[in-house]
Amino acid sequence: MSETTEVPTSLGRGGVEVELRSLSRFFKDTAALKSLSMRADPGELVVLLGPSGCGKTTALRMLAGLDAPDEGTILIGGKDVTSLPAAKRNIGMVFQSYSLFPNMTARENVEFGLRVRGQRTKERSDRSSELLGLVGLSSMADRFPHQLSGGQQQRVALARALAIKPQLLLLDEPLSALDAKVRAQLREEIRRIQLELGITTFFVTHDQEEALALADRIAVMHQGRLEQLDTPLAVYSNPATEFVAEFVGTVNRLRGTVVDAETVDVELVGKVAHSYGQALSPGSRVQVLIRPESLGVTPAADEGAEVISRSFLGASTKLSIRNPAGDPIVVEVSVAEAAGVADSAKVRLFARGEALLVRPALP
Amino acid sequence: MATVTPDLQRGGGPGGEGSNVLRLGKPFRYTVLILVGAFFIIPIVASARFSFLGNNNSFSFAAYTQLFGTPQFWSTLWLSVKVGVGTVALTLVLLIPTVIFVHVRLPRLRRVFESVSLLPLVIPSVVVTLGVITSFRNLPNIIYGTPVILALEYVVLALPYSYRTFDSAVQSIDLKTLVDAGQSLGAGWIKLLRFAILPNLRAGLLGASILTFAFCLGEFAVASLLSFTTFPVFLVQVGRLEASQAVALSLIALIFTWIPLALVMIVFSQRRGARRGVGVESAIEAAVAD
């Protein structure tokens, strides 16, 4: 990416409010979506995050009008668009696979939506120039898709989606086919453009890092249901369910005993703070979910957990540890702290943060 | 490369045999090429030579001049061309929406349609003809008593060639995503087909059309059973009376089929070449840009 330009004032529009009400979709006996309800504020970027088959792409396709819900309502800008065909929704969409029309140049692709709307050549040309400039591809306007790299193709697809001045932008895993470096770069660009245009955007991904980096709010989905819709920080540090805790980031599942309403005693770790708010009486056996960075290590004499291996992550080090029962524990500590314990050494764990969740122990 | 080289040297196994053939080098490959070429070309050259033989083995255009002077030559050729064009048009009208619909909306039925398209290959044309005669007997005379019935029949009989050619072309593009992208940009089906889909299926459409047209130009059994004197039927009739004219006719039929094929191949190879020329530079730049 060699060129970037400021967003022309003509591109700024502001976003619309989007609301999904009790959307359900069934494929034969399988429910792809189960009564999904959520709302996106004007100009907000909501990331739909979840594993394959969780219904995130189905929800996005329904928003686009490419699939119809069996039950429920879709409101865009306060208008019910549930039965409106895709061609009449004025929604820009970028797909996972390269979706540029192979017979058209980058410029012709960007102009396609304007062409089918009957806009004049001069207006189309001005608009495509603006948008190709916005995505930094002015010099490649006359190239065909097969003459562009994957990243460039997705930039053209983004420009094409924005050319029609959509009221809503949908991105269906647009970065998943790209290599890590291009993915990170394009992710930043998408966010920059989205913020500058202020367009309400839904972004589908299964990559938690992508979701945390991009989103105003993350909608974590699992088996067709919405597990949690909240800010990246809240989803990471205050997950609503065990699934969210385990899907977004790494989590350790340790055994413990309830001490009081705000404290649990975790095996090998000691007392850990947590406001679990559940009716668990002191002395109850529980499972404690805790992030690797909420744990620390100190060398131990003979007893304790054993360091199995370590991964250097740059700013920190991830230690793989095994407790005496043989269960794995992952701890992420500073490089200096990790240097204090050797491989195969016995260590003691301590808490430097709160537990994420406390659940009754399985019988 | 390091892992491939030992396999080539060892030979043996399924891959080894292929490698041994490759190692026989250019002389072997050229020999095979010449033998295969000779297998196809010798009969054509011999036929051409025979068609130009006059009295006392002299060189003569007599067979051709007599043919071109026969009114039936032109009328039967015109009939075959008309039936061919009609068949191609009808095939495309049926094929384009069907294949696109199956790919976009009913992908699970693709195998079923493929199998059905092959049926004309396994059902003898006599059976198909009798079926058509029986089924279409009550249709108005504009269809039943005219070459239109021939075109209807050829649409079915040429299906193995037309369907598979077009289907392969559709498979070579991500049709569903292109349709989704076009619709999300506001295009209805007609604009989508006109601007975005059909231009990308041009090769498949041309291939299916040429194969169908060539089939129509060479089909004898059905036309004969339905009592239409098409070009191939005329060819057989002439063959019974004058061998050199029949051979000349065969060559003319071959040329009529080859000319459009060659034209299409030339046009497409030039386009590919032009695109590839720009593509090499662009691919390098694109790789650097990312």
Short mmCIF file of C-alpha atoms in Angstrom, two decimals, chain A residues 1 28 61 66 86-87 91 93 95 97 99-104 112-113 115-117 143-144 146-152 155 160 164 182, chain B residues 108 173-174 176-188 191-192 195-196 199-200 275-276 278-279 281-283 285-287 289-290:
data_model
loop_
_atom_site.label_atom_id
_atom_site.label_comp_id
_atom_site.label_asym_id
_atom_site.label_seq_id
_atom_site.Cartn_x
_atom_site.Cartn_y
_atom_site.Cartn_z
CA MET A 1 0.00 0.00 0.00
CA LYS A 28 -33.91 -28.78 7.47
CA ARG A 61 -26.45 -12.64 4.68
CA LEU A 66 -29.13 -12.63 0.36
CA ALA A 86 -30.83 -7.49 -1.71
CA ALA A 87 -30.74 -5.30 -4.81
CA ILE A 91 -26.04 -2.21 1.46
CA MET A 93 -20.86 -5.97 1.13
CA PHE A 95 -17.04 -11.14 0.71
CA SER A 97 -13.65 -15.00 -1.39
CA SER A 99 -15.65 -11.36 -5.56
CA LEU A 100 -14.47 -8.88 -8.19
CA PHE A 101 -15.96 -9.38 -11.63
CA PRO A 102 -13.07 -10.90 -13.61
CA ASN A 103 -14.07 -9.24 -16.89
CA MET A 104 -13.87 -5.73 -15.46
CA PHE A 112 -20.57 -1.37 -11.37
CA GLY A 113 -23.09 -0.44 -8.68
CA ARG A 115 -23.70 1.74 -13.63
CA VAL A 116 -26.67 -0.47 -12.74
CA ARG A 117 -28.21 2.57 -11.07
CA ARG A 143 -5.87 -3.42 -13.92
CA PHE A 144 -7.98 -6.55 -14.08
CA HIS A 146 -6.05 -11.28 -11.96
CA GLN A 147 -3.39 -8.56 -12.15
CA LEU A 148 -3.96 -7.58 -8.51
CA SER A 149 -2.80 -9.26 -5.32
CA GLY A 150 -5.30 -10.63 -2.80
CA GLY A 151 -4.98 -7.56 -0.57
CA GLN A 152 -5.45 -5.22 -3.52
CA ARG A 155 -9.36 -3.09 -1.28
CA ARG A 160 -16.86 -1.05 -4.81
CA ILE A 164 -22.97 3.12 -3.92
CA VAL A 182 -1.43 -7.80 4.76
CA ARG B 108 -27.03 -30.36 -4.63
CA ILE B 173 -15.79 -19.00 -11.74
CA ASP B 174 -17.18 -18.41 -8.25
CA LYS B 176 -22.52 -17.70 -6.32
CA THR B 177 -20.27 -15.01 -4.89
CA LEU B 178 -20.44 -13.00 -8.13
CA VAL B 179 -24.25 -13.20 -8.07
CA ASP B 180 -24.33 -12.20 -4.39
CA ALA B 181 -21.92 -9.32 -5.04
CA GLY B 182 -23.92 -8.10 -8.03
CA GLN B 183 -27.22 -8.27 -6.18
CA SER B 184 -25.84 -6.46 -3.15
CA LEU B 185 -24.69 -3.71 -5.52
CA GLY B 186 -28.23 -3.29 -6.78
CA ALA B 187 -28.20 -5.34 -9.98
CA GLY B 188 -31.25 -7.35 -11.02
CA LYS B 191 -28.13 -6.59 -15.65
CA LEU B 192 -26.23 -9.17 -13.66
CA PHE B 195 -22.62 -7.17 -17.43
CA ALA B 196 -21.16 -9.55 -14.89
CA PRO B 199 -19.02 -11.97 -20.20
CA ASN B 200 -17.16 -14.28 -17.83
CA ARG B 275 -3.79 -10.44 -20.83
CA ARG B 276 -0.84 -12.63 -19.88
CA VAL B 278 0.26 -7.39 -18.87
CA GLY B 279 -0.36 -9.94 -16.16
CA GLU B 281 4.37 -7.38 -14.90
CA SER B 282 1.36 -6.74 -12.73
CA ALA B 283 1.71 -9.96 -10.76
CA GLU B 285 4.22 -5.52 -8.81
CA ALA B 286 1.25 -6.88 -6.86
CA ALA B 287 3.50 -9.28 -4.96
CA ALA B 289 2.98 -4.16 -3.07
CA ASP B 290 1.69 -6.65 -0.51
#
